[in-house]
PDB file of C-alpha atoms in Angstrom:
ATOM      1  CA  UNK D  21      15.528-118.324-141.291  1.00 60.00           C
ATOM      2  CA  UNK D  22      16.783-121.732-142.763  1.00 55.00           C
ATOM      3  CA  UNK D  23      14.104-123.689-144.705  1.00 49.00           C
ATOM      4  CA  UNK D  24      13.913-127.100-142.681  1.00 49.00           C
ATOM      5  CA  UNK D  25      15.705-130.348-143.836  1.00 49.00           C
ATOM      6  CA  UNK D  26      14.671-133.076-145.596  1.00 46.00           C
ATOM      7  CA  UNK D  27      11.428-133.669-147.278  1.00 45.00           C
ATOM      8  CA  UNK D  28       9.077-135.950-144.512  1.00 48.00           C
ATOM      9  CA  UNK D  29       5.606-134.924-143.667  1.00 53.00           C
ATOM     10  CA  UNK D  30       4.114-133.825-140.635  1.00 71.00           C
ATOM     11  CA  UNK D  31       5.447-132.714-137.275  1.00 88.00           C
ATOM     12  CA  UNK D  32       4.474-133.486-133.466  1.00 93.00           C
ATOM     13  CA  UNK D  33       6.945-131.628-131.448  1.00 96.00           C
ATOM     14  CA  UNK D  34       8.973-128.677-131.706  1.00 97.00           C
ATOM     15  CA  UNK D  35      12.130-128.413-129.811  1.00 98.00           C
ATOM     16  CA  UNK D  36      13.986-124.985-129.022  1.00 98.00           C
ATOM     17  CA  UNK D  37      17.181-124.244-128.028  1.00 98.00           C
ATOM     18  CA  UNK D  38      17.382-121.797-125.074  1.00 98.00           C
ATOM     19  CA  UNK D  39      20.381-119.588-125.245  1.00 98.00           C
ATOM     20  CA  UNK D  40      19.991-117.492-128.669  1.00 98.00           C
ATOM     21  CA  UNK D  41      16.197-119.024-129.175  1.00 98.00           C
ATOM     22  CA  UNK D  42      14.410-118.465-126.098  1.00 98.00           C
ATOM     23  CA  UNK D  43      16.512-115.946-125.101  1.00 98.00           C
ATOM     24  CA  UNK D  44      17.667-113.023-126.986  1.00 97.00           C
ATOM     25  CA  UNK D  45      21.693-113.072-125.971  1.00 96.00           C
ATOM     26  CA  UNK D  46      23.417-116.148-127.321  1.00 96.00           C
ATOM     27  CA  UNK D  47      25.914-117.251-124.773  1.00 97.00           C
ATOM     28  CA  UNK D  48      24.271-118.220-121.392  1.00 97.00           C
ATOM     29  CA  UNK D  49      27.904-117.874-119.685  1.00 97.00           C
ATOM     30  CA  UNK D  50      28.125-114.544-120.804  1.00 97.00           C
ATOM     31  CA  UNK D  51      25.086-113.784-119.651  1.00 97.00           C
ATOM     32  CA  UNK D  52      25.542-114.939-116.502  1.00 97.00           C
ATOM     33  CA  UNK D  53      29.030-113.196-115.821  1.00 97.00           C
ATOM     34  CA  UNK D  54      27.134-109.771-117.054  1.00 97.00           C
ATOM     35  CA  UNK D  55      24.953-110.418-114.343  1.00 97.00           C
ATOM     36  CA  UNK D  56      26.644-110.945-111.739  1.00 96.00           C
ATOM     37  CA  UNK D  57      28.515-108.461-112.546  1.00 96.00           C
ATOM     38  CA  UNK D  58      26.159-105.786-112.142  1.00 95.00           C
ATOM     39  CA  UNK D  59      24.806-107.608-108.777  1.00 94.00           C
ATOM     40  CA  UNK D  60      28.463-107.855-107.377  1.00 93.00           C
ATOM     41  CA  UNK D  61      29.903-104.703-108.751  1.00 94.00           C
ATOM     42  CA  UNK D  62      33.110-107.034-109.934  1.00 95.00           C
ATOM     43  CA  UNK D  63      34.494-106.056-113.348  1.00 96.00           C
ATOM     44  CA  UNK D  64      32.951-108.401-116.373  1.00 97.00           C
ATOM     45  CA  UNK D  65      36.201-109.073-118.098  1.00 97.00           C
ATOM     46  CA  UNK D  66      37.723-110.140-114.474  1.00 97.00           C
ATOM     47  CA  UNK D  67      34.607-112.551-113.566  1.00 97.00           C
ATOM     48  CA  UNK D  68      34.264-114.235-117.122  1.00 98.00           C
ATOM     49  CA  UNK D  69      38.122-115.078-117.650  1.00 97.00           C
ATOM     50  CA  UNK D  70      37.363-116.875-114.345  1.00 97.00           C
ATOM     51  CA  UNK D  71      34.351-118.833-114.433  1.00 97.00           C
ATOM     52  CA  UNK D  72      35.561-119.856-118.165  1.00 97.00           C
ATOM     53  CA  UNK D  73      38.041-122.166-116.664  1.00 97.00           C
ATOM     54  CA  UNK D  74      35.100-124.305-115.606  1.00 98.00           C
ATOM     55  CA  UNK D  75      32.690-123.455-118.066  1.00 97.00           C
ATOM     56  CA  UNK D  76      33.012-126.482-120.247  1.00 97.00           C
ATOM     57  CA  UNK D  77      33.059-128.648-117.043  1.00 98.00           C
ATOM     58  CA  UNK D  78      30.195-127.382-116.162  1.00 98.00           C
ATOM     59  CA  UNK D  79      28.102-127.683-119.265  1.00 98.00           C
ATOM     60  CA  UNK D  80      28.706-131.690-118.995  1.00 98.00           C
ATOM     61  CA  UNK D  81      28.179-131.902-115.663  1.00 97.00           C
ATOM     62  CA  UNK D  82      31.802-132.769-114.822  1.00 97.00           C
ATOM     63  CA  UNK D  83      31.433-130.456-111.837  1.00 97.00           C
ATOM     64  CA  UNK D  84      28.892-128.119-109.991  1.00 96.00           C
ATOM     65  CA  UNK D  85      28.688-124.802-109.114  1.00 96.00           C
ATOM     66  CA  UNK D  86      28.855-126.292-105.104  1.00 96.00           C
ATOM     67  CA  UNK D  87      33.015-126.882-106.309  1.00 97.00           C
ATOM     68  CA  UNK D  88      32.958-123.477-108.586  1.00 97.00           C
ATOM     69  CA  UNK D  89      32.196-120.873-106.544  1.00 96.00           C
ATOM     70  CA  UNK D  90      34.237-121.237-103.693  1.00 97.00           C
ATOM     71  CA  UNK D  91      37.131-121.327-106.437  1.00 97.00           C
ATOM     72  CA  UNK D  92      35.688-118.211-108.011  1.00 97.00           C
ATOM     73  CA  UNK D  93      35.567-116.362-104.699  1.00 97.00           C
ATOM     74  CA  UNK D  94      38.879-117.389-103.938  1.00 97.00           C
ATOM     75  CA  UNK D  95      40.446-116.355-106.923  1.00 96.00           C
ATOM     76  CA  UNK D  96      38.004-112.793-107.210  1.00 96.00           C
ATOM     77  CA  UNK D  97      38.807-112.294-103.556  1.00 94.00           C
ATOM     78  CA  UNK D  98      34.647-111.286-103.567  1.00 93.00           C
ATOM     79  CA  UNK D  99      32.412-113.743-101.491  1.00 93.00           C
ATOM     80  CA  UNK D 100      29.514-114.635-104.689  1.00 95.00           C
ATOM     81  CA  UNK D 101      26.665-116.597-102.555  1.00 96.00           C
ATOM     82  CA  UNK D 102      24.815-119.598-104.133  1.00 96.00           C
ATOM     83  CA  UNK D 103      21.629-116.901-103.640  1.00 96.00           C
ATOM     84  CA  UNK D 104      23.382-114.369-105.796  1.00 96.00           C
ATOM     85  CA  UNK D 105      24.327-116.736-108.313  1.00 96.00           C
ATOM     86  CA  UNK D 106      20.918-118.091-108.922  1.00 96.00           C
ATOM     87  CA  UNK D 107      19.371-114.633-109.085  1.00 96.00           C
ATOM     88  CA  UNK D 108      22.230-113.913-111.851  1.00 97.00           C
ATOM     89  CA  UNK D 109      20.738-117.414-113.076  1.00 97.00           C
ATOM     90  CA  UNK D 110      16.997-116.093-113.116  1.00 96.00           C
ATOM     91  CA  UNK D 111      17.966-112.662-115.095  1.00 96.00           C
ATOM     92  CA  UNK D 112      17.975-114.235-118.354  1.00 96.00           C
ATOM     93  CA  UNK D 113      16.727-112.043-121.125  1.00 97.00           C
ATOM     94  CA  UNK D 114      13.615-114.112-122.231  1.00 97.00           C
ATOM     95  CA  UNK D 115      12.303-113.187-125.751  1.00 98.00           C
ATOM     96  CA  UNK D 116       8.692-113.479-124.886  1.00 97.00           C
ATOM     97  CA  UNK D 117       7.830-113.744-128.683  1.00 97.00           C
ATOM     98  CA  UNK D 118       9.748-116.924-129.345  1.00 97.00           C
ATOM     99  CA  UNK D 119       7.446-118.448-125.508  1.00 97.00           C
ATOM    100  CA  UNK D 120       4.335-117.133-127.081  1.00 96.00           C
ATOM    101  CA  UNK D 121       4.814-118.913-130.080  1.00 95.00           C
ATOM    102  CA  UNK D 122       6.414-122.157-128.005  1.00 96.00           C
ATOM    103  CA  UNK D 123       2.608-121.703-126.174  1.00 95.00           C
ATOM    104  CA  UNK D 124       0.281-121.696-129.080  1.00 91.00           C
ATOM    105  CA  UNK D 125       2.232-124.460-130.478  1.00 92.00           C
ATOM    106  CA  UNK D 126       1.611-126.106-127.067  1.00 93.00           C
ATOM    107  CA  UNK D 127      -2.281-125.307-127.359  1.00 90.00           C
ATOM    108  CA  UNK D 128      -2.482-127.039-131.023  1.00 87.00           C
ATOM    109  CA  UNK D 129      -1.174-129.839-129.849  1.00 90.00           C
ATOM    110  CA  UNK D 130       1.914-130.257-130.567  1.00 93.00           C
ATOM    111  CA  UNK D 131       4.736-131.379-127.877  1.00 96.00           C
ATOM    112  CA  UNK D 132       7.173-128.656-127.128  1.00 97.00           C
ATOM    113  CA  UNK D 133      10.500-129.264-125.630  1.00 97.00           C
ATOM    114  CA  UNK D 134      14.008-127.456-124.390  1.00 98.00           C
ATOM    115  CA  UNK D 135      17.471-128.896-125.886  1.00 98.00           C
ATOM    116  CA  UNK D 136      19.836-126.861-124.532  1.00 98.00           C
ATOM    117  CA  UNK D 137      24.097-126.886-123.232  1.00 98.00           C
ATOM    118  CA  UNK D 138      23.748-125.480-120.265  1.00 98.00           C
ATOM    119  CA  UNK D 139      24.018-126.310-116.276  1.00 98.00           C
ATOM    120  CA  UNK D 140      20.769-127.844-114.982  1.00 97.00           C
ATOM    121  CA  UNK D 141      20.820-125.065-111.351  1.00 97.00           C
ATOM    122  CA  UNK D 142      20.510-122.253-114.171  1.00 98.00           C
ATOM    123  CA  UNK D 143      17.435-123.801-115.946  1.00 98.00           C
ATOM    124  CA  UNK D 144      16.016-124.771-113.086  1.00 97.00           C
ATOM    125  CA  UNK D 145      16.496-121.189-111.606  1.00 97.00           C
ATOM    126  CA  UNK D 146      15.224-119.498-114.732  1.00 97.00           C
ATOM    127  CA  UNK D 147      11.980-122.450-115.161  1.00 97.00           C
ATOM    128  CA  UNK D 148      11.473-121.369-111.524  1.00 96.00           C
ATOM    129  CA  UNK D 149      11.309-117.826-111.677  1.00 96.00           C
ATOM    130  CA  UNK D 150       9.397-117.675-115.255  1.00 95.00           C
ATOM    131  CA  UNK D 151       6.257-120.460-113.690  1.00 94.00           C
ATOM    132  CA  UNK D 152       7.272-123.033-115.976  1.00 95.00           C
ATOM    133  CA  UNK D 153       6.692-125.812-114.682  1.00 89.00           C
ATOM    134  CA  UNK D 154       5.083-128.245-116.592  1.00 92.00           C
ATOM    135  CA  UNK D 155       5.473-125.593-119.866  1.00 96.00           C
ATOM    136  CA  UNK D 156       7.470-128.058-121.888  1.00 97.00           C
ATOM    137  CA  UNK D 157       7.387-131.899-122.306  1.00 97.00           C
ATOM    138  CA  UNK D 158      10.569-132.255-122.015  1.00 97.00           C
ATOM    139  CA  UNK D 159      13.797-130.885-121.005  1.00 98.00           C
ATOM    140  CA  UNK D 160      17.354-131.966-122.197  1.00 98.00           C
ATOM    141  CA  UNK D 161      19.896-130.296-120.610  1.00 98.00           C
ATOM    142  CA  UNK D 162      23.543-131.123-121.714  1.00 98.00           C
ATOM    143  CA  UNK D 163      24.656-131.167-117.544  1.00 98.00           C
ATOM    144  CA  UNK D 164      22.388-133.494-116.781  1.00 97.00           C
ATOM    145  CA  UNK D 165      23.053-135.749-120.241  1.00 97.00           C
ATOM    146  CA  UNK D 166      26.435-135.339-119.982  1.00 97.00           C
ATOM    147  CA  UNK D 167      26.966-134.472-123.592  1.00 97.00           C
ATOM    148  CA  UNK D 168      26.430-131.169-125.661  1.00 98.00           C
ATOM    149  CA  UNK D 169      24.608-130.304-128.773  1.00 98.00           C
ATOM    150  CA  UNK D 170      28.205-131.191-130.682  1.00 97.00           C
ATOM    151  CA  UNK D 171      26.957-134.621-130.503  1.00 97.00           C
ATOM    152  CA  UNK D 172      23.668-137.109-130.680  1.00 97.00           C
ATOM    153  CA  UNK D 173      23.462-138.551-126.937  1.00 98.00           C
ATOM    154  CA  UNK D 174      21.002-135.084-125.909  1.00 98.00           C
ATOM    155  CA  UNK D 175      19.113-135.319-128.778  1.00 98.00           C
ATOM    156  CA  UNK D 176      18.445-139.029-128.461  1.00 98.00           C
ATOM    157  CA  UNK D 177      17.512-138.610-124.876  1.00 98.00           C
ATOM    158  CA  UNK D 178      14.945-135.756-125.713  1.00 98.00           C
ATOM    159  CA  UNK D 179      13.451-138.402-128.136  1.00 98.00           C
ATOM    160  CA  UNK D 180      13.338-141.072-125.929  1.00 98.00           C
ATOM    161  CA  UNK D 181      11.506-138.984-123.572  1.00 97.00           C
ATOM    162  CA  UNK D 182       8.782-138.031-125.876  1.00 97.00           C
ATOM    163  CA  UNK D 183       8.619-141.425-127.382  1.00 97.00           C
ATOM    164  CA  UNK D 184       9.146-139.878-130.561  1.00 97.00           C
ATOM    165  CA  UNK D 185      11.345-140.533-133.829  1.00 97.00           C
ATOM    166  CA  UNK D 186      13.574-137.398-135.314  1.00 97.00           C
ATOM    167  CA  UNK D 187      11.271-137.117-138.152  1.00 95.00           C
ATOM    168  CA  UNK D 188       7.977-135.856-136.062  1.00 94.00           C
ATOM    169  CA  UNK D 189      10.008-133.501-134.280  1.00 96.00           C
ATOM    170  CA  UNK D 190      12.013-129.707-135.248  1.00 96.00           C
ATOM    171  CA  UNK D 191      14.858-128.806-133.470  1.00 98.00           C
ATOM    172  CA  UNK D 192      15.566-124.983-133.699  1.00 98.00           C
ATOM    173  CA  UNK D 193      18.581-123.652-133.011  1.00 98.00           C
ATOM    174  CA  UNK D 194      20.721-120.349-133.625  1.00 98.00           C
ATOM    175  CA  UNK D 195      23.864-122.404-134.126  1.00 97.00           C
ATOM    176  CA  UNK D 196      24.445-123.925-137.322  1.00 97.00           C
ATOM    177  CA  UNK D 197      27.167-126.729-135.998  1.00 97.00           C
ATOM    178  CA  UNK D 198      23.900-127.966-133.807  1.00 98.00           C
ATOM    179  CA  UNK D 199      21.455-127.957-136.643  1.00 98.00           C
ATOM    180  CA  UNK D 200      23.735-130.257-138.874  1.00 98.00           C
ATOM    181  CA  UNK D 201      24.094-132.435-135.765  1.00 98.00           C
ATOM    182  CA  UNK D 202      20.471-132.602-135.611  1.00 98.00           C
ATOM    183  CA  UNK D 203      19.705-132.996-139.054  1.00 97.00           C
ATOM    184  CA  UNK D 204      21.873-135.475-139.972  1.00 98.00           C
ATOM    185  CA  UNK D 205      19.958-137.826-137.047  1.00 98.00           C
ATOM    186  CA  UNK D 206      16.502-136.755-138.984  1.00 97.00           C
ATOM    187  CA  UNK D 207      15.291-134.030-137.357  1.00 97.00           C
ATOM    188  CA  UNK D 208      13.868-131.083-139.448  1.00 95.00           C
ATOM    189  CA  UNK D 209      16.352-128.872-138.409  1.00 96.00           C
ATOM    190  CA  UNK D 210      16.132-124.966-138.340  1.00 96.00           C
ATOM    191  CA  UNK D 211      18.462-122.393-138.097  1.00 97.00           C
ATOM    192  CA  UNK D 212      17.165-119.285-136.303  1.00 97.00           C
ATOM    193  CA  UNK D 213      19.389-115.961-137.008  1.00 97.00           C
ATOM    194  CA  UNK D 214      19.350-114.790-133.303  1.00 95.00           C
ATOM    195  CA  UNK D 215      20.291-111.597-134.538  1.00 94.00           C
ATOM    196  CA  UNK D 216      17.491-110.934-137.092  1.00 95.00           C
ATOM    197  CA  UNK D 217      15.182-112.753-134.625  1.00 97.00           C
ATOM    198  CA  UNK D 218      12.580-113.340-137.611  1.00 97.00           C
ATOM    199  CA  UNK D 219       9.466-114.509-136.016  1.00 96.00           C
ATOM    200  CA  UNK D 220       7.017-113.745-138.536  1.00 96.00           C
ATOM    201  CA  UNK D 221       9.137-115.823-140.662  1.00 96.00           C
ATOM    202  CA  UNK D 222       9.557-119.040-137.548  1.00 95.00           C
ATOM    203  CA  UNK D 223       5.918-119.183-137.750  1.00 92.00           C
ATOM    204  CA  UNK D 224       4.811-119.451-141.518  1.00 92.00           C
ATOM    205  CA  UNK D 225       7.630-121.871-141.180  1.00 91.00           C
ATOM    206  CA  UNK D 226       6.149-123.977-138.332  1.00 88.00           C
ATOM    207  CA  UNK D 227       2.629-123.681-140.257  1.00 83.00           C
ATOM    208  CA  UNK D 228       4.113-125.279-143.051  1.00 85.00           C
ATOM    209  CA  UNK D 229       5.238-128.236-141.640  1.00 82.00           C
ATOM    210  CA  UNK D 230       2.356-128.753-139.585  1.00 72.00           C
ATOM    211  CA  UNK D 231      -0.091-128.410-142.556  1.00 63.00           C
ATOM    212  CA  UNK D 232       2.214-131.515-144.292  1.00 56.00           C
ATOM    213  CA  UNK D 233      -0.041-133.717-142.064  1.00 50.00           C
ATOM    214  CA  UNK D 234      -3.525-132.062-142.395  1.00 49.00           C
ATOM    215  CA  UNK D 235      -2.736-130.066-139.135  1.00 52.00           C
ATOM    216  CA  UNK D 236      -3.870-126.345-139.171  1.00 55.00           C
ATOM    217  CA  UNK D 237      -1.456-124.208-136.956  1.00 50.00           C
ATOM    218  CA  UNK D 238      -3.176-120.598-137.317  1.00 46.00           C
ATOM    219  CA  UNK D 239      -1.603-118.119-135.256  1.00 46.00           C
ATOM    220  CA  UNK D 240      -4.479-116.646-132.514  1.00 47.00           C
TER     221      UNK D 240
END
C-alpha cells in the first residue's frame, strides 16, 4: 500500500478503480474471455486473441459490442448472444471487502465514485446485477469519456461531476502508470497491490486522511 501524495489536508471523496480494486482479477478483458469461455465451452486462448483486436476500441468507445460480436462469431464460427455476453459481463469477481469499505466510507459522508477503462454495457451489466444503483456518486467510465486512465480527460470529468477539486478527492488504483496520472493533476493518489489486497492497511490509510480535516472515519 503506497502512502498517498502530496501533503493537503482533508478528503471528501474517494474514488476506486474497478478492475484490480473492486474486483480481485486485474484485467476486465481477461475476465470476460474466461467467462465466456466457460459459458460457451470455446477455448480461452482462441476467444481472447480475438476479442483483443477490438479491445482497445472498445475501451474508448470507438466501437460497441453491437459491431464486435457478430465479428467474433464469425471469426469463432460459435454464435455468442448479446444475453451471454452480458451474463459473462455480470460474473465479475467482486472483492466484497474493498464494497464494504467503499459503503462505510459512503455512510461517513464522504462521496464515493468509480474511475475505471472499461466498456460502459459491462458496468452497467455488473451495477445491474450487484443493486447498485445509486451506490456511487459518480461513474467515469473511459467508453463513455472517450479517454483512458493514461490520460487526464476521465479524471477531470469525474471531478466535474462531483463539483470537486483533485485535492478533496483519492483516487485508488492497482496500476501505478494511473496513479502518477492522477497525482500529478492533485489527487492523493494510492497504489493498491491487487495481489497483497491489504485492506487493513487501505483503511488506516483512508482514516488518516480523513482525520487531516477533523473527520473521524472509525471502521463499524
Amino acid at each position: 500500500m503506497s502512502e498517498p501524495t502530496g501533503d493537503r489536508t482533508g478528503i471528501k471523496a474517494v474514488l476506486f478503480d474497478f478492475d484490480g480494486v473492486l474486483t480481485t482479477r486485474s484485467s476486465g478483458s481477461e475476465t470476460v474471455c474466461a467467462s465466456l469461455s466457460g459459458i460457451c465451452g470455446i477455448p480461452y486462448e482462441r476467444l481472447f486473441g480475438e476479442y483483443c483486436k477490438y479491445r482497445n476500441d472498445l475501451l474508448i468507445g470507438k466501437i460497441g459490442y453491437e459491431t464486435v460480436l457478430p465479428l467474433l462469431n464469425r471469426s469463432l464460427g460459435c454464435e455468442i448472444s448479446p444475453g451471454l455476453l452480458c451474463e459473462a459481463f455480470a460474473d465479475a469477481p467482486v472483492d466484497e471487502k474493498t464494497v464494504a469499505l467503499a459503503a462505510r466510507m459512503k455512510r461517513r459522508g464522504l462521496a464515493i465514485g468509480l474511475i475505471t477503462d472499461n466498456p460502459k454495457a459491462r458496468i452497467d451489466a455488473v451495477a445491474g446485477s450487484r443493486g447498485w444503483d445509486g451506490f456511487f456518486d459518480v461513474m467515469a467510465v473511459s467508453s463513455e469519456i472517450g479517454g483512458r486512465k493514461d490520460g487526464r480527460e476521465i479524471f477531470v470529468a469525474a471531478l466535474e461531476k462531483l463539483g470537486l477539486g483533485a485535492a478533496d478527492c483519492v483516487f485508488i488504483d492497482d496500476n501505478e502508470n494511473n496513479v502518477a496520472v492522477a497525482a500529478a493533476m492533485g489527487f492523493e493518489a494510492v497504489y493498491f497491490d491487487s495481489a497483497n489486497r491489504d485492506h487493513a492497511a487501505l483503511q488506516r490509510l483512508l482514516e488518516r486522511l480523513a482525520v487531516r480535516r477533523g473527520r473521524k472515519f472509525p471502521g463499524d
